[in-house]
PDB file of C-alpha atoms in Angstrom:
ATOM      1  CA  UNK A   1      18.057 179.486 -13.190  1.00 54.00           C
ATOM      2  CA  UNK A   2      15.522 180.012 -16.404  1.00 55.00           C
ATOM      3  CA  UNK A   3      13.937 177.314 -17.700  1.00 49.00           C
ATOM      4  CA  UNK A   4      14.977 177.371 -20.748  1.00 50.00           C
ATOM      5  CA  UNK A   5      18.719 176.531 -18.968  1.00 50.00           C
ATOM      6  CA  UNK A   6      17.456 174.065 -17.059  1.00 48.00           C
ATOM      7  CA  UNK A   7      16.111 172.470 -20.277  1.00 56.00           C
ATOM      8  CA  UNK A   8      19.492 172.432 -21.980  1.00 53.00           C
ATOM      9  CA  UNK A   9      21.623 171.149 -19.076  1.00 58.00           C
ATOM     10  CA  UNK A  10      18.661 168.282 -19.106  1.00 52.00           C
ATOM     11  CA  UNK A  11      19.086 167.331 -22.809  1.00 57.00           C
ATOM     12  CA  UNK A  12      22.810 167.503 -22.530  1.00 58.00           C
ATOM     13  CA  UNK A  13      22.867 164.847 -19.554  1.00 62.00           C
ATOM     14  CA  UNK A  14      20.582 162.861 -21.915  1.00 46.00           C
ATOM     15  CA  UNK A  15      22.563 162.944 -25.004  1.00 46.00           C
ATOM     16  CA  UNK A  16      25.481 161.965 -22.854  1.00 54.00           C
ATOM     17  CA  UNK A  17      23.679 159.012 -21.184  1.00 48.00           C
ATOM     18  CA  UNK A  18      22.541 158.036 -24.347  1.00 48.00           C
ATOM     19  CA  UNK A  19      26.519 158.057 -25.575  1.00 51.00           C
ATOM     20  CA  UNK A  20      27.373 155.935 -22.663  1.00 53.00           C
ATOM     21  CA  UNK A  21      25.351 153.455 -22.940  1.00 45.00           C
ATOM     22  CA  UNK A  22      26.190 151.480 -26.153  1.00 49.00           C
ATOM     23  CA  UNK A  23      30.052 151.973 -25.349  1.00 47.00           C
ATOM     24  CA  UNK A  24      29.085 150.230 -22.193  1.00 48.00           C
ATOM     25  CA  UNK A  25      27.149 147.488 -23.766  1.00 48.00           C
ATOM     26  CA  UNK A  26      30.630 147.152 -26.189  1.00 50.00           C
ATOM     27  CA  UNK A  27      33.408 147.255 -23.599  1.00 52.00           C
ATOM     28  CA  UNK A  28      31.242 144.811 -21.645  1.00 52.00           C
ATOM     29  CA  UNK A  29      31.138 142.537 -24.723  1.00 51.00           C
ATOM     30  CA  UNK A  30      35.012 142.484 -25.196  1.00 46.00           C
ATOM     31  CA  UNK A  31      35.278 142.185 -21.676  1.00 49.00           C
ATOM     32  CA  UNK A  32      33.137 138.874 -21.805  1.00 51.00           C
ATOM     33  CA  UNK A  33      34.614 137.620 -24.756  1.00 48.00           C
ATOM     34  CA  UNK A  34      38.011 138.224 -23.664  1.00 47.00           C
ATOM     35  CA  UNK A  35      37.473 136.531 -20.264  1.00 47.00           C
ATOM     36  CA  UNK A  36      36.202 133.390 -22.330  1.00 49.00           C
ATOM     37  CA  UNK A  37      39.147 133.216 -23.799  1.00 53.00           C
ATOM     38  CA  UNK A  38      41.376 133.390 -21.157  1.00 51.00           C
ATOM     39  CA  UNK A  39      39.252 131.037 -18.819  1.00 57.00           C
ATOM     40  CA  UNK A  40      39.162 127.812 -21.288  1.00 73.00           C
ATOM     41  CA  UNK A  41      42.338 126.020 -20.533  1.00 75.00           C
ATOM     42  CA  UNK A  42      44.170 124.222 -23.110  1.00 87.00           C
ATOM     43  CA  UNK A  43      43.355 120.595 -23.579  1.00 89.00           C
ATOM     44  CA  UNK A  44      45.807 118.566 -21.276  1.00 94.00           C
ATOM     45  CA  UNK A  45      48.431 115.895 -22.287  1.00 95.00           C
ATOM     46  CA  UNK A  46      46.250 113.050 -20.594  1.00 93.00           C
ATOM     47  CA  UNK A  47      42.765 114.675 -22.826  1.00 95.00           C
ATOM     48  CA  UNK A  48      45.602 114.825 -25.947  1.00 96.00           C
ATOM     49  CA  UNK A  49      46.822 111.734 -25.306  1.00 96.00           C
ATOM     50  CA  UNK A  50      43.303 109.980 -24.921  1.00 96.00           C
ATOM     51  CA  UNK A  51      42.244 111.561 -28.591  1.00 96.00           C
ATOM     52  CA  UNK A  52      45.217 109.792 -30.329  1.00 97.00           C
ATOM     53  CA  UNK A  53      44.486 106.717 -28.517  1.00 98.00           C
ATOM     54  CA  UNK A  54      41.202 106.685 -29.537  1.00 97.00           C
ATOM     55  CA  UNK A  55      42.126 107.541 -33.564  1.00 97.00           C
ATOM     56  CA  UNK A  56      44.881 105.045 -33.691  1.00 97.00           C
ATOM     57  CA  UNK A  57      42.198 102.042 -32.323  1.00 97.00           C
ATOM     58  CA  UNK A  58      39.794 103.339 -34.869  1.00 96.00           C
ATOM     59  CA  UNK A  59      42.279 102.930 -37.769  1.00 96.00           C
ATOM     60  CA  UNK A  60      43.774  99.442 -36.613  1.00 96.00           C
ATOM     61  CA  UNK A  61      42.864  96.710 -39.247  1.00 94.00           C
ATOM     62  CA  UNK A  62      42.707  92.835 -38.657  1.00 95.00           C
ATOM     63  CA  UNK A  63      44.324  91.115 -34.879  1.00 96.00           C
ATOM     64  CA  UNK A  64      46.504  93.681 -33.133  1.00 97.00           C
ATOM     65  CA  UNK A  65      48.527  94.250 -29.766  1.00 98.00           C
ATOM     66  CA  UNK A  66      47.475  96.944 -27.536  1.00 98.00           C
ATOM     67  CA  UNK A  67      50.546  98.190 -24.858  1.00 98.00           C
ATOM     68  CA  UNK A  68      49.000 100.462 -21.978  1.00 98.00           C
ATOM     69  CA  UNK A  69      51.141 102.066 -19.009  1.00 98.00           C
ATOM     70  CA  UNK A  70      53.327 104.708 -18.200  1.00 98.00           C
ATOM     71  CA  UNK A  71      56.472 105.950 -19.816  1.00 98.00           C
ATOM     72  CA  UNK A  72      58.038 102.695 -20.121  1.00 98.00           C
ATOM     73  CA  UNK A  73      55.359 102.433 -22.874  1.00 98.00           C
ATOM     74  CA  UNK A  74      55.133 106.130 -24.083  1.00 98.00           C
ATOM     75  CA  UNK A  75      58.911 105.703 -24.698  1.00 98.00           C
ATOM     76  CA  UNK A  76      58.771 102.696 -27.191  1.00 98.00           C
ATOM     77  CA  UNK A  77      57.966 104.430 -30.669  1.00 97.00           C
ATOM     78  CA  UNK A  78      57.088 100.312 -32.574  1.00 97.00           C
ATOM     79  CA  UNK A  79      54.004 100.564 -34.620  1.00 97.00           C
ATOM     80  CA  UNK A  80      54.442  96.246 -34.997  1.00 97.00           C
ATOM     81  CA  UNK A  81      55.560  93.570 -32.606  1.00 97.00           C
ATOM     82  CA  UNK A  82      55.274  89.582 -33.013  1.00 96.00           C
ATOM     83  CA  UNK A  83      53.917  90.465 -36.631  1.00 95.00           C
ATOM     84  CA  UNK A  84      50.932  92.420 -35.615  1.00 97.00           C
ATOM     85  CA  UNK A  85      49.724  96.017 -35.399  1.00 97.00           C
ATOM     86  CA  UNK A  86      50.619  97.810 -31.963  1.00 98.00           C
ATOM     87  CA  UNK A  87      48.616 100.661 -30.170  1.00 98.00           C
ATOM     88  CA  UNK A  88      50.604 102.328 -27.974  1.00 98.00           C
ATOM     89  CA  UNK A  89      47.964 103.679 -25.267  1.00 98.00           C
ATOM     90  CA  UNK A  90      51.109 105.014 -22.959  1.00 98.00           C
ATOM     91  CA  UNK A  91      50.928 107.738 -20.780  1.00 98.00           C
ATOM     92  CA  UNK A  92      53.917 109.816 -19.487  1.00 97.00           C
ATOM     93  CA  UNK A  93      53.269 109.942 -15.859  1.00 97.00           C
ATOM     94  CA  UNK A  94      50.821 107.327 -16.134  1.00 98.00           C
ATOM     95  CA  UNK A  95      50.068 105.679 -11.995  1.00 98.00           C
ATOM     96  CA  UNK A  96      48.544 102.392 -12.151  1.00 98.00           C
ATOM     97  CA  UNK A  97      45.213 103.627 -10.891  1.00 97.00           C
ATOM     98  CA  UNK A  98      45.282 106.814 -14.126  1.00 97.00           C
ATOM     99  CA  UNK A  99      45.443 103.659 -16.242  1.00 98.00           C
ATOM    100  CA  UNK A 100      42.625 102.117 -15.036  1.00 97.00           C
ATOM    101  CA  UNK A 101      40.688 105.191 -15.393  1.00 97.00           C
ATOM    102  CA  UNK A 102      41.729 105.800 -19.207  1.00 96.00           C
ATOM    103  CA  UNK A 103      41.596 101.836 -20.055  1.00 96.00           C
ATOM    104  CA  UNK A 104      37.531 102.844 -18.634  1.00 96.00           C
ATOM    105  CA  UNK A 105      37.687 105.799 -21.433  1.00 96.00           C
ATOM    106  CA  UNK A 106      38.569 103.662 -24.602  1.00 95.00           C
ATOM    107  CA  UNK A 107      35.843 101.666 -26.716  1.00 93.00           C
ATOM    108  CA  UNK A 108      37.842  99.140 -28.205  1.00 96.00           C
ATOM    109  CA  UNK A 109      37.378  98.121 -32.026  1.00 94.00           C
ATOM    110  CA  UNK A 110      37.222  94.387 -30.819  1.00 95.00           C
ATOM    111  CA  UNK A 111      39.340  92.767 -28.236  1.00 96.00           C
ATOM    112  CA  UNK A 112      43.088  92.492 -29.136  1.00 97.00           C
ATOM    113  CA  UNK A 113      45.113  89.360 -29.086  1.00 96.00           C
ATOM    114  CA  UNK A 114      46.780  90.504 -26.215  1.00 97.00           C
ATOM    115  CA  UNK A 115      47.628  93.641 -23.839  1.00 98.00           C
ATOM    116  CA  UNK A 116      51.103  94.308 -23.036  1.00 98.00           C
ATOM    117  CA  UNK A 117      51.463  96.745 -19.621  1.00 98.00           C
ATOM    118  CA  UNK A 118      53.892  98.218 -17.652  1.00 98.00           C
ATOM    119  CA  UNK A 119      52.358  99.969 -14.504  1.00 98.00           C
ATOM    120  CA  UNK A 120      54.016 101.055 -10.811  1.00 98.00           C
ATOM    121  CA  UNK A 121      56.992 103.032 -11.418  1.00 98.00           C
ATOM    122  CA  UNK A 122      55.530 106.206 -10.661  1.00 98.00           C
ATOM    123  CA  UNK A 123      53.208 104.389  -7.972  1.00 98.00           C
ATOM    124  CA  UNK A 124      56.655 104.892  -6.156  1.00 98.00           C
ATOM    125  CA  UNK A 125      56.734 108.317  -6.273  1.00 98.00           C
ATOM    126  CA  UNK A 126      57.364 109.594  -2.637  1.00 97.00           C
ATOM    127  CA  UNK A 127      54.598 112.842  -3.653  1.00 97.00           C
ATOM    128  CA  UNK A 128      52.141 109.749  -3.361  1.00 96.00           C
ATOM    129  CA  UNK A 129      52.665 108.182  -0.249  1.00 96.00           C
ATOM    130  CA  UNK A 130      54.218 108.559   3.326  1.00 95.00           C
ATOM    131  CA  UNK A 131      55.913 105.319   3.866  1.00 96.00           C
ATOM    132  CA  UNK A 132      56.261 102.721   1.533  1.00 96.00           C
ATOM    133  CA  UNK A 133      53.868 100.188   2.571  1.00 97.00           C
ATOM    134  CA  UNK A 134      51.311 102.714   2.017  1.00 97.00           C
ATOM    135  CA  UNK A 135      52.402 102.675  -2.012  1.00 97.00           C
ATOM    136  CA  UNK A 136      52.474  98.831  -2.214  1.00 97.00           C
ATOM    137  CA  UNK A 137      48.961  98.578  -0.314  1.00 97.00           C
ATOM    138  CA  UNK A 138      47.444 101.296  -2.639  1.00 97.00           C
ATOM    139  CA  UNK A 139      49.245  99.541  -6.012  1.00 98.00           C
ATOM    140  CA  UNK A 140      47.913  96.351  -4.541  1.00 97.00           C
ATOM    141  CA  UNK A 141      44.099  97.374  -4.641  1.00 97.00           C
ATOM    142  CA  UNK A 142      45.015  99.131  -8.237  1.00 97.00           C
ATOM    143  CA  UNK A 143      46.284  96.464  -9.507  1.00 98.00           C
ATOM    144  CA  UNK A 144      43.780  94.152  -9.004  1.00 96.00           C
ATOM    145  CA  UNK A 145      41.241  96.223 -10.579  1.00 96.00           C
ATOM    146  CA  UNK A 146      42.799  97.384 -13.391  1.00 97.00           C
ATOM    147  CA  UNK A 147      43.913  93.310 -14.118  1.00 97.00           C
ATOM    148  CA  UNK A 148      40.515  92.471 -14.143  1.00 95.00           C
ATOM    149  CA  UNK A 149      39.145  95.339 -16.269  1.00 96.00           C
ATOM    150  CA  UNK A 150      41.923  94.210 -18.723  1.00 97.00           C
ATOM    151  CA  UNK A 151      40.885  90.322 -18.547  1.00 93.00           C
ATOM    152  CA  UNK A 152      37.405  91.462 -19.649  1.00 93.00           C
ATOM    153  CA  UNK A 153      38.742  93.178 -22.418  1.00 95.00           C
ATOM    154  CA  UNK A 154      41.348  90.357 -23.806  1.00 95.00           C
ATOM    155  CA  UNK A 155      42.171  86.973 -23.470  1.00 91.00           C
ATOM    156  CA  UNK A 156      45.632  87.735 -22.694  1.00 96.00           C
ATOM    157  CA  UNK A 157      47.694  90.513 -20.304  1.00 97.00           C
ATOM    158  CA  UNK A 158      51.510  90.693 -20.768  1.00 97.00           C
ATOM    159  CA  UNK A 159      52.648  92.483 -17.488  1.00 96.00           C
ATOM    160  CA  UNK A 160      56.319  93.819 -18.237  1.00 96.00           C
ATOM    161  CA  UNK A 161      58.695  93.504 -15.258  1.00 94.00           C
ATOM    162  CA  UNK A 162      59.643  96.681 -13.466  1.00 95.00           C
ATOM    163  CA  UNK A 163      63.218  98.045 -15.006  1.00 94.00           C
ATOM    164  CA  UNK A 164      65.159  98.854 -11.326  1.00 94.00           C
ATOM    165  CA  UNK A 165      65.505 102.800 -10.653  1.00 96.00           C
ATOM    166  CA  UNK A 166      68.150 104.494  -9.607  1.00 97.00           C
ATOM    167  CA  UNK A 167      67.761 106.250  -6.655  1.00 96.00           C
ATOM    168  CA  UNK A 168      70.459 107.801  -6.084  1.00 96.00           C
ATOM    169  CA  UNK A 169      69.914 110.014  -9.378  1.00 97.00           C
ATOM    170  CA  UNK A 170      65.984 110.137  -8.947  1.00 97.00           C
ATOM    171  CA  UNK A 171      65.583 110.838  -5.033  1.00 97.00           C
ATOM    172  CA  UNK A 172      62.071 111.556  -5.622  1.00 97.00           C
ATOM    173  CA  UNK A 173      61.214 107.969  -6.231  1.00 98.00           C
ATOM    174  CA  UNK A 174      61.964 105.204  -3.630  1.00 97.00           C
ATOM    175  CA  UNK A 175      63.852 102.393  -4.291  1.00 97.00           C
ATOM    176  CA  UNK A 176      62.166 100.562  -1.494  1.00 97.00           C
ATOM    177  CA  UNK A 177      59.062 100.826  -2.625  1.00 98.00           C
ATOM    178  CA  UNK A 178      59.583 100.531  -6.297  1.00 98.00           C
ATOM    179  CA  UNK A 179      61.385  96.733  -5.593  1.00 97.00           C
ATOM    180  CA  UNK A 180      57.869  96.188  -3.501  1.00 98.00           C
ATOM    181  CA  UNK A 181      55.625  97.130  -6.251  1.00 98.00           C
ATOM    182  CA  UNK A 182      57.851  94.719  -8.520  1.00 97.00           C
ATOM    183  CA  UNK A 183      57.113  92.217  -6.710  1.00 97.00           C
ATOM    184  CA  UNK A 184      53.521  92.275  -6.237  1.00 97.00           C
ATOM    185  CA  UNK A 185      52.754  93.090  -9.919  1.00 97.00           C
ATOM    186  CA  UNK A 186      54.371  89.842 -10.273  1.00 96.00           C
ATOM    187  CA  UNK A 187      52.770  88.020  -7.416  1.00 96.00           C
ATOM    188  CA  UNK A 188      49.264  89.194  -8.665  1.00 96.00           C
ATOM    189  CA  UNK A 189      50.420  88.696 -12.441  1.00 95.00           C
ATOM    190  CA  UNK A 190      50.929  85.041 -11.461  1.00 93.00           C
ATOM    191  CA  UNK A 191      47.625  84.214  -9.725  1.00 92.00           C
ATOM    192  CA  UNK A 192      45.993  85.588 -12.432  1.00 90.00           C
ATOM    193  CA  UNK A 193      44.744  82.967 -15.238  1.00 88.00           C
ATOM    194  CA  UNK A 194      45.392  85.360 -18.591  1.00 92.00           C
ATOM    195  CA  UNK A 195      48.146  86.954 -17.294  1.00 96.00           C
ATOM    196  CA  UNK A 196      52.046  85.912 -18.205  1.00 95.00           C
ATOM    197  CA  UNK A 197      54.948  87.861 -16.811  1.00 94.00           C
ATOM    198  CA  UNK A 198      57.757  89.206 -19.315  1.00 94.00           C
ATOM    199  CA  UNK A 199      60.731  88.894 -16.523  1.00 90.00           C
ATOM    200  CA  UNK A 200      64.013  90.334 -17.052  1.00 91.00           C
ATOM    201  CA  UNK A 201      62.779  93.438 -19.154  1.00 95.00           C
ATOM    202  CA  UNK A 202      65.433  95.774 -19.564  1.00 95.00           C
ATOM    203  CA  UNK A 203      68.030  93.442 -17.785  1.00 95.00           C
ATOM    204  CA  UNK A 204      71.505  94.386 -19.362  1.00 95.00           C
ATOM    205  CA  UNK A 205      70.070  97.998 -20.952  1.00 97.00           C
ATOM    206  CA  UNK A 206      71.626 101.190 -19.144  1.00 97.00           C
ATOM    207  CA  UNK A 207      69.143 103.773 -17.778  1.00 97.00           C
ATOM    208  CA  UNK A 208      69.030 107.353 -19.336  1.00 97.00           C
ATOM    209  CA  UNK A 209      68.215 109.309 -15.889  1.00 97.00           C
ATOM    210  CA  UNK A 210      67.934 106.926 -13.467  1.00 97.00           C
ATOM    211  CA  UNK A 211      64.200 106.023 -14.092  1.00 97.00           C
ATOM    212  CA  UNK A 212      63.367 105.504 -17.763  1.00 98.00           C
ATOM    213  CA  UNK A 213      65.761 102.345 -19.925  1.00 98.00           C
ATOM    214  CA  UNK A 214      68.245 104.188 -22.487  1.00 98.00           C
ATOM    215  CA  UNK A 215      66.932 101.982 -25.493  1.00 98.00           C
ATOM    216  CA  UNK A 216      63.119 100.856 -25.077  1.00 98.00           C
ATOM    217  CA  UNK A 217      63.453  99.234 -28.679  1.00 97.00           C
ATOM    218  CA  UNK A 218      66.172  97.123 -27.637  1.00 97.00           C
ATOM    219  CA  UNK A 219      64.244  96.155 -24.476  1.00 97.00           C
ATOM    220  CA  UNK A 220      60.613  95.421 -26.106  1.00 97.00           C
ATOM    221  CA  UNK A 221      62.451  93.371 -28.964  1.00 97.00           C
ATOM    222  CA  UNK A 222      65.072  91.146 -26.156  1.00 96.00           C
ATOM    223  CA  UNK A 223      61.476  90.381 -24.648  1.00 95.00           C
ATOM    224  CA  UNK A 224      59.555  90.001 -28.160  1.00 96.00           C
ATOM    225  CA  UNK A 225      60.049  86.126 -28.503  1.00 94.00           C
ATOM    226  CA  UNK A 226      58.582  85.497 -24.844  1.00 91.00           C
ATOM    227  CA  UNK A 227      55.838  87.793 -25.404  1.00 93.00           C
ATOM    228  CA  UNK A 228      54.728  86.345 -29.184  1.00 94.00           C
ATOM    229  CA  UNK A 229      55.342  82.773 -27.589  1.00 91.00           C
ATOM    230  CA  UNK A 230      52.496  83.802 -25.147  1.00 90.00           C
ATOM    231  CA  UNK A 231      50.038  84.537 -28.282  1.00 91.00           C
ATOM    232  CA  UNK A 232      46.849  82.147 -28.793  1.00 83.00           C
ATOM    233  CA  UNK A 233      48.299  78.983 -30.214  1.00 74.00           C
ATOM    234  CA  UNK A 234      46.816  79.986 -34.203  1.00 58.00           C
ATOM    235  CA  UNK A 235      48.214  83.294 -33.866  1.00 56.00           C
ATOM    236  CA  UNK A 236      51.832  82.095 -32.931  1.00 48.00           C
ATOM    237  CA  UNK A 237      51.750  79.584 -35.749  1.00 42.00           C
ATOM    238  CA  UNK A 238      50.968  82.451 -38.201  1.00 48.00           C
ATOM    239  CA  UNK A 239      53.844  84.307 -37.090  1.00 48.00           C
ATOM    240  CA  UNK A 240      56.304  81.408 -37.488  1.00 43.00           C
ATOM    241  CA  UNK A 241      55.077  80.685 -40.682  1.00 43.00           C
ATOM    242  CA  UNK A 242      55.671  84.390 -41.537  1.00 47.00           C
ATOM    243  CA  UNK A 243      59.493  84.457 -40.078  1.00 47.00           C
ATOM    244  CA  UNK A 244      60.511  81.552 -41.864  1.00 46.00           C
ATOM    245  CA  UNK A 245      58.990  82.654 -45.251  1.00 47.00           C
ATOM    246  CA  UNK A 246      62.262  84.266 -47.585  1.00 45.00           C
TER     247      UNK A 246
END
């Protein structure tokens, strides 16, 4: 082979590397930027539902109520109760201990008059547990934490009692240890100086599936006079004075 043809075959191998390499450099770039898009994940209900939270205590004027819990909170759409405003900080879902950990994520305004919470249902979830002494002993511990984060951060905890499932049409939730965890929220509630019990929540209101109450309105405003009559003594003469004015 002639120099002169071992030149050209040369410079064409050049020319060609030369091509190659910016294409590479540009596919590798839409690669990259592609794969960035596919690997950030969506924000998640509980990181969606923490950013509302956190706008609707921002906005919040004056005294207000703050509800925390699972669905039996999510559920109830009131923006007021017992005259005041109401954050609803409920999560769908929501265990007792996922409550603690978002009550840990919110920087409250200034303390509200008082917390109203509704926490275990899903702590009897049979996913969670083996037997169901195992979900009352963990609800126990959970409990007791979260009550005393929530003392720190008002004067006042409203623990609603448990509405009774249905197991029958929710077999993944036990009966057994849903009555348990009623009962120790209430034993707990009761030895603890700030917090008052709303008993008989839901009593006499149909459920929708088995788990969640058909009308949460209905329920929240049946227990609305207990509740308000557990407000600071000041507070609970401002709201009489405001339901007896024409």
């Amino acid at each position: 082979m002639t120099p002169c043809a071992i030149d050209i075959r040369y410079r064409s191998r050049l020319v060609a590397l030369l091509l190659l390499v910016p294409l590479a450099l540009i596919g590798g770039s839409l690669a990259g930027s592609a794969i960035g898009r596919f690997s950030t994940a969506p924000p998640s209900y509980r990181d969606q539902r923490l950013v509302q939270i956190r706008a609707d205590l921002r906005q919040v004027e004056g005294d207000y109520l703050l509800a925390l819990g699972d669905s039996h909170v999510a559920r109830w759409h009131a923006h007021e109760f017992c005259g005041l405003p109401l954050v609803n900080g409920g999560m769908h879902g929501a265990t007792t201990r996922d409550t603690r950990e978002l009550v840990d994520q919110l920087a409250l305004p200034r303390p509200p008059l008082a917390i109203i919470l509704s926490v275990g249902t899903n702590d009897a979830n049979r996913k969670r547990f083996r037997e169901p002494p195992e979900a009352v002993a963990r609800f126990r511990q959970a409990f007791r934490g979260l009550l005393r984060d929530l003392s720190g951060r008002a004067g006042l905890v409203v623990m609603a009692a448990l509405p009774r499932l249905d197991e029958r049409r929710v077999p993944a939730f036990s009966e057994e240890a849903a009555l348990a965890i009623a009962a120790a929220a209430e034993t707990a509630c009761q030895t603890q100086g700030s917090c008052r019990l709303a008993a008989g929540f839901g009593d006499g209101i149909a459920l929708a599936d088995g788990l969640h109450l058909a009308d949460y309105e209905r329920a929240y405003r049946a227990a609305e006079p207990n509740i308000c009559a557990a407000l600071p003594p000041g507070r609970r003469l401002r709201q009489n004075l405001r339901a007896e004015a024409p």
